[in-house]
mmCIF file of C-alpha atoms in Angstrom:
data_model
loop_
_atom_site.group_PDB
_atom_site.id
_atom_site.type_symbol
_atom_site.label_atom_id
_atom_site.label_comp_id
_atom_site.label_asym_id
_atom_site.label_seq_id
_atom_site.Cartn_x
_atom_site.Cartn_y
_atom_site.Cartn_z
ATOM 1 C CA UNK A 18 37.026 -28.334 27.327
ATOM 2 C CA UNK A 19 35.403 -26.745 24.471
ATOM 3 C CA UNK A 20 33.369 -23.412 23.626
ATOM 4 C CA UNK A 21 30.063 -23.729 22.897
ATOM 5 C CA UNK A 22 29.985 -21.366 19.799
ATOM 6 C CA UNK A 23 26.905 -19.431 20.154
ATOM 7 C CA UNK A 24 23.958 -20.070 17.579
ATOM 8 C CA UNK A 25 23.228 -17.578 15.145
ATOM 9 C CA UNK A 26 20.207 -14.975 14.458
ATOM 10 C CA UNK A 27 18.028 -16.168 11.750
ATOM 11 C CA UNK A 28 18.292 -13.253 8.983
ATOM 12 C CA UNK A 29 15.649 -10.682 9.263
ATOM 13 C CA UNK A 30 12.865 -10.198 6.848
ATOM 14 C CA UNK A 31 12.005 -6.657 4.885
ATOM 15 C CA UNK A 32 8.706 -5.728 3.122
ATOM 16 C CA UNK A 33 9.652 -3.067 0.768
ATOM 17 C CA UNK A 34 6.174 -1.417 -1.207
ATOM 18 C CA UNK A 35 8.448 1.647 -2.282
ATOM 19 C CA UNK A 36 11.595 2.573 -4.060
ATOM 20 C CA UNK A 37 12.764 -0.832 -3.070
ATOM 21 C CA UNK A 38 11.275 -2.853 -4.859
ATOM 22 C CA UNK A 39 13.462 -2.113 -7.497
ATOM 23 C CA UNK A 40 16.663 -3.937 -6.641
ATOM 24 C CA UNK A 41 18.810 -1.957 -8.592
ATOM 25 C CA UNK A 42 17.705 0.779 -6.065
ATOM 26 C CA UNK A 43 18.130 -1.611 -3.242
ATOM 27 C CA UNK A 44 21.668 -2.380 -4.424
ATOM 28 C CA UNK A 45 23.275 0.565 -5.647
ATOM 29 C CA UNK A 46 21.250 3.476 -3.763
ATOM 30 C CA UNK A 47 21.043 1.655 -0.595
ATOM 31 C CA UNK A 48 24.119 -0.188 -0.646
ATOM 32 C CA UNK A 49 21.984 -2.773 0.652
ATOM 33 C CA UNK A 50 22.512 -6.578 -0.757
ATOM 34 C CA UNK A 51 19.516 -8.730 -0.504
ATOM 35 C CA UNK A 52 19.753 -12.449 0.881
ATOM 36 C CA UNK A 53 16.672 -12.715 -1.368
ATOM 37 C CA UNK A 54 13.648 -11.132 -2.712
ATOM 38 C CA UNK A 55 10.226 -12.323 -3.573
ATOM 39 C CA UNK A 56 6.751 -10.601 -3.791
ATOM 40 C CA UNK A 57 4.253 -10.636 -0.782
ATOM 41 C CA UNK A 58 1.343 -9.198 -0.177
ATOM 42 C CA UNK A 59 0.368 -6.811 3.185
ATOM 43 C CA UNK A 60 -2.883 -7.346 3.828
ATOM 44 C CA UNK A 61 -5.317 -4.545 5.503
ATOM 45 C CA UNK A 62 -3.293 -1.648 3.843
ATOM 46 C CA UNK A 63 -3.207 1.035 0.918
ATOM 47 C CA UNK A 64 -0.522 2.496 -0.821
ATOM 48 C CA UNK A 65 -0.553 6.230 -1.044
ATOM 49 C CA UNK A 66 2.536 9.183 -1.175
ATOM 50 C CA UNK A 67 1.805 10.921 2.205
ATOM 51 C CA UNK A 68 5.177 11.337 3.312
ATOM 52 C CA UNK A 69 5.987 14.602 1.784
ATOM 53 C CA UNK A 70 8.718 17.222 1.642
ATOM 54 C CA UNK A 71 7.460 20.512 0.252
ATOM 55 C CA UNK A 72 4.425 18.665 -1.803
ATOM 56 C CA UNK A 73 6.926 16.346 -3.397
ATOM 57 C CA UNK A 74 5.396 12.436 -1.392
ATOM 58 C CA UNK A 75 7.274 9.332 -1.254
ATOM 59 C CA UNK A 76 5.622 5.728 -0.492
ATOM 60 C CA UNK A 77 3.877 5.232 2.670
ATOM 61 C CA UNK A 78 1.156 3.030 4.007
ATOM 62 C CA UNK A 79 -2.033 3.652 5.719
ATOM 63 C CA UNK A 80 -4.462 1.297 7.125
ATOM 64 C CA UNK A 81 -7.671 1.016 4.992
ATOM 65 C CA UNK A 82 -9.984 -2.159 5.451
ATOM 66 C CA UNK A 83 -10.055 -4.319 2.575
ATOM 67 C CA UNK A 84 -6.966 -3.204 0.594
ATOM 68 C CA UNK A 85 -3.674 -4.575 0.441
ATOM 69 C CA UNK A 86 0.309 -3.577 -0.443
ATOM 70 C CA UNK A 87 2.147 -5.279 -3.154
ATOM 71 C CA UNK A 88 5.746 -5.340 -2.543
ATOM 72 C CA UNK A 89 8.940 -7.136 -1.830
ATOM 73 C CA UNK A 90 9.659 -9.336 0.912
ATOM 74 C CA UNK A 91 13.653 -8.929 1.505
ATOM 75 C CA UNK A 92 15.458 -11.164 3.340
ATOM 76 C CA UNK A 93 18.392 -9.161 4.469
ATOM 77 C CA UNK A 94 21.253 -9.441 6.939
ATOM 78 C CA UNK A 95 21.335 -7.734 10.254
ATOM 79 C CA UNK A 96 23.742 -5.101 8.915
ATOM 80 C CA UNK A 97 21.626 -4.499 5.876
ATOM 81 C CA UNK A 98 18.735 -4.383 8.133
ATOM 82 C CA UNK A 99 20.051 -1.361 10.041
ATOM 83 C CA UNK A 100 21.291 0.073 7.305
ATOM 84 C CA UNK A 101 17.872 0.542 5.613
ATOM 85 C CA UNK A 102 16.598 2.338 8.829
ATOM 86 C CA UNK A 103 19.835 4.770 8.976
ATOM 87 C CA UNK A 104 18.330 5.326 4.986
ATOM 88 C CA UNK A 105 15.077 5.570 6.009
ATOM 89 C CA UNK A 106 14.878 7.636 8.612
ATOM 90 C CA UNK A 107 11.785 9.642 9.093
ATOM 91 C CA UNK A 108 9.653 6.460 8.642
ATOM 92 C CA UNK A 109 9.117 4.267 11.836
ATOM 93 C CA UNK A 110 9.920 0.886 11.972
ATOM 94 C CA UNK A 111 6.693 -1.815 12.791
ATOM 95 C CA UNK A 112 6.633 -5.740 12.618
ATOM 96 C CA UNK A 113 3.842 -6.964 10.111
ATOM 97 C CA UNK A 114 2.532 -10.060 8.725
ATOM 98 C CA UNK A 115 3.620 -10.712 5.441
ATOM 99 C CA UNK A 116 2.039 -13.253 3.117
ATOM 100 C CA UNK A 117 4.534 -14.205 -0.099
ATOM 101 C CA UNK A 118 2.820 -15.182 -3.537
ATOM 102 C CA UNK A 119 4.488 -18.513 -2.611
ATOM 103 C CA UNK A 120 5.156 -20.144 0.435
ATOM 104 C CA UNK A 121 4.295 -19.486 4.571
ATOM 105 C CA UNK A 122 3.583 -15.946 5.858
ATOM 106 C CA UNK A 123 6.772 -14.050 7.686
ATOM 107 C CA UNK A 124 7.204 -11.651 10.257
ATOM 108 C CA UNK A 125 8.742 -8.518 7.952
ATOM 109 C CA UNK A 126 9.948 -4.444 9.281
ATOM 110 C CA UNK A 127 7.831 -2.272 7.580
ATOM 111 C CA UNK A 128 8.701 1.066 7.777
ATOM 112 C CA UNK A 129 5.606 3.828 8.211
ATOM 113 C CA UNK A 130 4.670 7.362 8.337
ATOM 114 C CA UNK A 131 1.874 8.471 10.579
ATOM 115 C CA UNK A 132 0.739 12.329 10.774
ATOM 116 C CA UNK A 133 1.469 12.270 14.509
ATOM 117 C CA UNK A 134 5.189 10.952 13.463
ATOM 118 C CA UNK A 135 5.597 13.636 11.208
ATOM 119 C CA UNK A 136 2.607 16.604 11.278
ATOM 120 C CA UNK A 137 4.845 18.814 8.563
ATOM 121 C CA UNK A 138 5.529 16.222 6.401
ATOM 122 C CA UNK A 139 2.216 14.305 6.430
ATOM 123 C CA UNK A 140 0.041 14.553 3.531
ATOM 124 C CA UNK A 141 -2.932 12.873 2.178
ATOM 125 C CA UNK A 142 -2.913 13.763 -0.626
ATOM 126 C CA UNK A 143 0.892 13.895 -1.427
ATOM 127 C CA UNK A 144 2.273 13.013 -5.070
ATOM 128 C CA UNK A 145 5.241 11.246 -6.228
ATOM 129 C CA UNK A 146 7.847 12.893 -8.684
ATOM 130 C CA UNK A 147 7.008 10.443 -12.465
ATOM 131 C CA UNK A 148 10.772 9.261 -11.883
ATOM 132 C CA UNK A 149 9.929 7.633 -8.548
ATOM 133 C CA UNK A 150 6.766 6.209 -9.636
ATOM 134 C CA UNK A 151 8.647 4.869 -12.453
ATOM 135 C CA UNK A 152 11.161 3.141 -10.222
ATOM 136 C CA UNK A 153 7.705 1.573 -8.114
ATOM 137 C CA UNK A 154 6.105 0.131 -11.284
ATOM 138 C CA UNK A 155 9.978 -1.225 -12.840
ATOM 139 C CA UNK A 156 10.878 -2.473 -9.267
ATOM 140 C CA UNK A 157 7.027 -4.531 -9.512
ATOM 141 C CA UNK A 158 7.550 -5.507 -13.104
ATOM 142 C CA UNK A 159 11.037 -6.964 -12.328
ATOM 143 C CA UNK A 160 9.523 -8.561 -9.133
ATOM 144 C CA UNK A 161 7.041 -10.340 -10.655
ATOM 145 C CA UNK A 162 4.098 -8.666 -8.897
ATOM 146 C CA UNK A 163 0.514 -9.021 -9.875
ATOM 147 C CA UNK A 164 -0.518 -7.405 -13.107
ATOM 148 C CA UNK A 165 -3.419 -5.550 -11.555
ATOM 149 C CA UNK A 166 -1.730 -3.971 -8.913
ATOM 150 C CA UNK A 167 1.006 -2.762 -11.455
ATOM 151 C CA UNK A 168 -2.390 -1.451 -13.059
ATOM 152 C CA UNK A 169 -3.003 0.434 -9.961
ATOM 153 C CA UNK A 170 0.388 1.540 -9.891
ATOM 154 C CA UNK A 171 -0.040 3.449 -13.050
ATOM 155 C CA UNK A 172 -3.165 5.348 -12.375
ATOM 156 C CA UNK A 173 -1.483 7.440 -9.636
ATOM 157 C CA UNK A 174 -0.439 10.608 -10.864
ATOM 158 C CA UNK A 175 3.142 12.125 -10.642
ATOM 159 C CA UNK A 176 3.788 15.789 -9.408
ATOM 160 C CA UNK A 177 4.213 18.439 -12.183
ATOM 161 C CA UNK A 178 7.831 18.838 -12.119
ATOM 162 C CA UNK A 179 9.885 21.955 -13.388
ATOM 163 C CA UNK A 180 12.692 21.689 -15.992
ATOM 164 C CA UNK A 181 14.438 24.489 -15.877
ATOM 165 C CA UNK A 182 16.167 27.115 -13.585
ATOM 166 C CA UNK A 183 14.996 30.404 -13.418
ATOM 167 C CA UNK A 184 17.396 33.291 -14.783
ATOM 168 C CA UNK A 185 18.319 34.199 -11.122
ATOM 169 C CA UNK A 186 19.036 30.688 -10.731
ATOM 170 C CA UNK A 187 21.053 30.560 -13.484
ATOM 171 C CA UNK A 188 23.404 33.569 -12.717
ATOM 172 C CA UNK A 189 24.245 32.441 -9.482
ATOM 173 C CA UNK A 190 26.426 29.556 -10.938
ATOM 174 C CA UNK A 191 28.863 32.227 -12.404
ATOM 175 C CA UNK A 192 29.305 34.238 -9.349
ATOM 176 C CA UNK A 193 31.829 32.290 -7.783
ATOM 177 C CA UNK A 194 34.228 29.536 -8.507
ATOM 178 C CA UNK A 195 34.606 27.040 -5.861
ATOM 179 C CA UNK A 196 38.031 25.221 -5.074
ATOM 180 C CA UNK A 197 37.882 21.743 -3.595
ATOM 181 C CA UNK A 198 39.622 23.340 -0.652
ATOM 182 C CA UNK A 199 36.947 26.213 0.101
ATOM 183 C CA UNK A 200 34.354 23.528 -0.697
ATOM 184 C CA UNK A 201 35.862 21.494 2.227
ATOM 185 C CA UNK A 202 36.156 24.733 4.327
ATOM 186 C CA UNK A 203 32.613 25.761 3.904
ATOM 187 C CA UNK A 204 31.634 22.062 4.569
ATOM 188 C CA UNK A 205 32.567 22.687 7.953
ATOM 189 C CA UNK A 206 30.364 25.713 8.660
ATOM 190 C CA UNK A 207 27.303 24.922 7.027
ATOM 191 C CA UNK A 208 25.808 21.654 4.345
ATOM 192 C CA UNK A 209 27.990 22.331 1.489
ATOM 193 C CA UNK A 210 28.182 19.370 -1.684
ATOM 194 C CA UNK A 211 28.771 19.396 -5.387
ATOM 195 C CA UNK A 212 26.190 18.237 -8.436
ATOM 196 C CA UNK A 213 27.541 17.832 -11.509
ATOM 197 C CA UNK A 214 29.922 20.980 -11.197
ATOM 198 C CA UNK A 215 27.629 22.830 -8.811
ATOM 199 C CA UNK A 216 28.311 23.739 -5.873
ATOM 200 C CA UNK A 217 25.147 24.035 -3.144
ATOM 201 C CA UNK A 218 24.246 24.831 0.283
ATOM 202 C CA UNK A 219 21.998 22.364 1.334
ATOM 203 C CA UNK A 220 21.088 22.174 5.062
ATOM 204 C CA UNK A 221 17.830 20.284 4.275
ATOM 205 C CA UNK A 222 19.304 17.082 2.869
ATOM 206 C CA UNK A 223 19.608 14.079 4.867
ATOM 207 C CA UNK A 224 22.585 12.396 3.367
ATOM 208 C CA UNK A 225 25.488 14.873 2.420
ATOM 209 C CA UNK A 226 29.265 14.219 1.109
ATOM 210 C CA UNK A 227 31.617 16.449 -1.070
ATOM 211 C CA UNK A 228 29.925 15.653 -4.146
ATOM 212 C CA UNK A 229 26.654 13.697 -4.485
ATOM 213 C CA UNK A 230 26.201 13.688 -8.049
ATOM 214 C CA UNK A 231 26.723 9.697 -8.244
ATOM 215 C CA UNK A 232 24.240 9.748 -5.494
ATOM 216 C CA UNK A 233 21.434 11.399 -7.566
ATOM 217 C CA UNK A 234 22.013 9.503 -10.360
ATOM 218 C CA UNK A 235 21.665 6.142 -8.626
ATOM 219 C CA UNK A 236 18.207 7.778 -8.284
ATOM 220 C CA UNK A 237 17.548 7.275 -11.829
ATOM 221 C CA UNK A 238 14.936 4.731 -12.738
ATOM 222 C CA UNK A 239 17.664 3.237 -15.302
ATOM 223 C CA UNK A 240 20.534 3.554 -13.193
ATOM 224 C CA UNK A 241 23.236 0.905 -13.109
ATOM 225 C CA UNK A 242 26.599 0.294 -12.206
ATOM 226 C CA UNK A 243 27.587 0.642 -15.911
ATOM 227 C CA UNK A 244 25.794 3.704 -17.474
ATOM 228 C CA UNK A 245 26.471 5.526 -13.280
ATOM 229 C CA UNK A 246 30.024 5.032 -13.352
ATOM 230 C CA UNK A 247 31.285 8.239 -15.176
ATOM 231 C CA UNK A 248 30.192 11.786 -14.938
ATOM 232 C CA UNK A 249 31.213 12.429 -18.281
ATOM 233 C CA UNK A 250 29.912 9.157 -19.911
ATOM 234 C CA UNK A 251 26.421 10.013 -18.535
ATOM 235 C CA UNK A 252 23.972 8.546 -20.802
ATOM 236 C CA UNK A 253 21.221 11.929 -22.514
ATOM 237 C CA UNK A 254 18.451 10.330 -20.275
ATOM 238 C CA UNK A 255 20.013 10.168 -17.126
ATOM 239 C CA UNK A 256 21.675 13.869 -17.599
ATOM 240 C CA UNK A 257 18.198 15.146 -18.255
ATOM 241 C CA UNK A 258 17.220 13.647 -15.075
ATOM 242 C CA UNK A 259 20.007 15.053 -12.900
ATOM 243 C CA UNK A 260 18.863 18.410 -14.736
ATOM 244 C CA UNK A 261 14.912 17.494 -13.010
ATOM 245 C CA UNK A 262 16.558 16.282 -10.269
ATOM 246 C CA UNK A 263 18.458 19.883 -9.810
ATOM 247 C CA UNK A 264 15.691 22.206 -10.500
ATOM 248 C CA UNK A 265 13.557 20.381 -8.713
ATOM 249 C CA UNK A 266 14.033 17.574 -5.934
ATOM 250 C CA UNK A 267 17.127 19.800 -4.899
ATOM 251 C CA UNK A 268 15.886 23.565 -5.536
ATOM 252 C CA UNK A 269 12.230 23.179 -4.983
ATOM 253 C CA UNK A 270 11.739 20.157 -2.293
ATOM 254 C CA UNK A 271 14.622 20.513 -0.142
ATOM 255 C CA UNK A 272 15.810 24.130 -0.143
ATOM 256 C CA UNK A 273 19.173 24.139 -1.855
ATOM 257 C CA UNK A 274 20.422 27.106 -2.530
ATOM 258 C CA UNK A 275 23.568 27.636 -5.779
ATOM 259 C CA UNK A 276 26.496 29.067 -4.595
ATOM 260 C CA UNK A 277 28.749 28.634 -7.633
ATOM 261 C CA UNK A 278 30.429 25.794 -9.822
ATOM 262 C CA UNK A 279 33.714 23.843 -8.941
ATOM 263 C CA UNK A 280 36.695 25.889 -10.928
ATOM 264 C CA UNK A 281 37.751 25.164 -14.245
ATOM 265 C CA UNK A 282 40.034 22.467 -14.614
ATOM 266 C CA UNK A 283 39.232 20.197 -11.883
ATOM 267 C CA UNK A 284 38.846 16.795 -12.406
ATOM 268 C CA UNK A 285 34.860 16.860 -11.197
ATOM 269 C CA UNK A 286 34.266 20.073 -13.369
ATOM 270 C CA UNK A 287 31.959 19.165 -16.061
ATOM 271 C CA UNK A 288 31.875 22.642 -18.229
ATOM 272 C CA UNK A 289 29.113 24.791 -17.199
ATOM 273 C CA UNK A 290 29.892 28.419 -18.444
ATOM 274 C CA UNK A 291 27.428 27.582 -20.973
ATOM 275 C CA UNK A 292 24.813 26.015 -18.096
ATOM 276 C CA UNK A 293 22.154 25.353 -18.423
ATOM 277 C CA UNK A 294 21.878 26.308 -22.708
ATOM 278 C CA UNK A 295 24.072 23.172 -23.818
ATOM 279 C CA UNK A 296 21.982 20.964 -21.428
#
């Protein structure tokens, strides 16, 4: 007598309004592989940056009568499914009505911020950094969103962002080199990773391993698996974003703090004893 082999889940559907709509982001950020990707539209909703950390806001949604999200419906697997809400955690996960530019409405996750999920972090008036809005308005170019919501896309207005580390900053690089050992060893008492060369305590990041520079530059509005694959065959633009990215995202929003550079001579160390001056 034979099994009855047992019928398979239908994929689940995605509606992405932020970051991933770019799939370059989807792909090589999220590690997330799409099944397939078209626009949609969310009806009875506004875009807005109110999920912040430190005044620095990422997309969210928020329910506003007679407005609508642009984004992209994603049909993913089950894996990448749950893999996008191990990324995204912070945001809750809601079942919505999505309507695609072509075809019947879907069922889609939608992940959301409320100020009751998240009374620290919630902020009305919350900006994005310019490379994250940059990513929004490439991921709904490449889409093929509507032209006038790209329009709206570009009238928000990015945070001022800092370029440079302050002298204090500076001199704590060249206080102590860092083996990968003691980087290891200090891994184990308290958030310890590597950026380009520097080492960092960093207890407020969500997603830590030994060295998260490839990480941050998958960031990068332009980042792809050619011009990411090398630390030292960084591309100017995307090293002057990891610079940003440092002073900034790292520093400023999430409360790293320098503890020194990897030591000469090790295959990660990428020549700072000049830092930042040849940058």
């Amino acid at each position: 007598r034979k099994r009855k082999t047992p019928m398979s889940t239908p994929n689940p559907f995605y509606f992405g309004y932020g970051s991933n709509m770019l799939k370059a982001n989807l792909v090589g950020l999220k590690r997330v592989e799409p099944v397939n990707m078209i626009p949609g539209v969310l009806k009875g909703y506004n875009l807005d940056f109110s999920y912040t950390l430190n005044g620095l806001g990422t997309g969210n949604i928020t329910a506003k009568e007679d407005s609508e999200v642009h984004g992209a419906l994603i049909e993913v697997t089950h894996a990448g499914l749950e893999k996008l809400k191990r990324f995204e955690a912070g945001y809750k996960e809601v079942k919505k009505i999505i309507t695609p530019y072509k075809g019947e409405p879907v069922e889609a996750s939608v992940f959301i911020v409320t100020q009751e999920d998240a009374p620290g972090r919630y902020d009305k008036d919350g900006q994005p950094s310019a490379n994250y809005l940059k990513i929004l308005i490439k991921g709904a170019e490449e889409l093929g969103v509507e032209n006038t919501y790209i329009e709206r896309l570009r009238t928000h207005t990015p945070i001022q962002q800092r370029d440079h580390l302050t002298p204090e900053e500076a001199e704590k690089i060249h206080r102590k080199e860092f083996t990968v050992e003691e980087v290891q060893v200090a891994a184990k008492a308290a958030r310890t990773t590597v950026v380009r060369g520097i080492v960092m305590g960093c207890a407020g990041l969500p997603i830590v391993s030994f060295d998260i520079t490839h990480v941050m530059a998958n960031r990068w509005v332009h980042a792809t698996p050619e011009n990411t694959a090398s630390p030292d065959q960084y591309p100017p633009e995307l090293v002057e974003y990891l610079q940003t990215a440092i002073y900034d995202e790292l520093i400023m929003r999430f409360k790293t703090e320098i503890l020194g550079k990897l030591a000469t001579g090790h295959p990660d160390y990428l020549g700072y004893d000049e830092y930042p001056e040849h940058l």
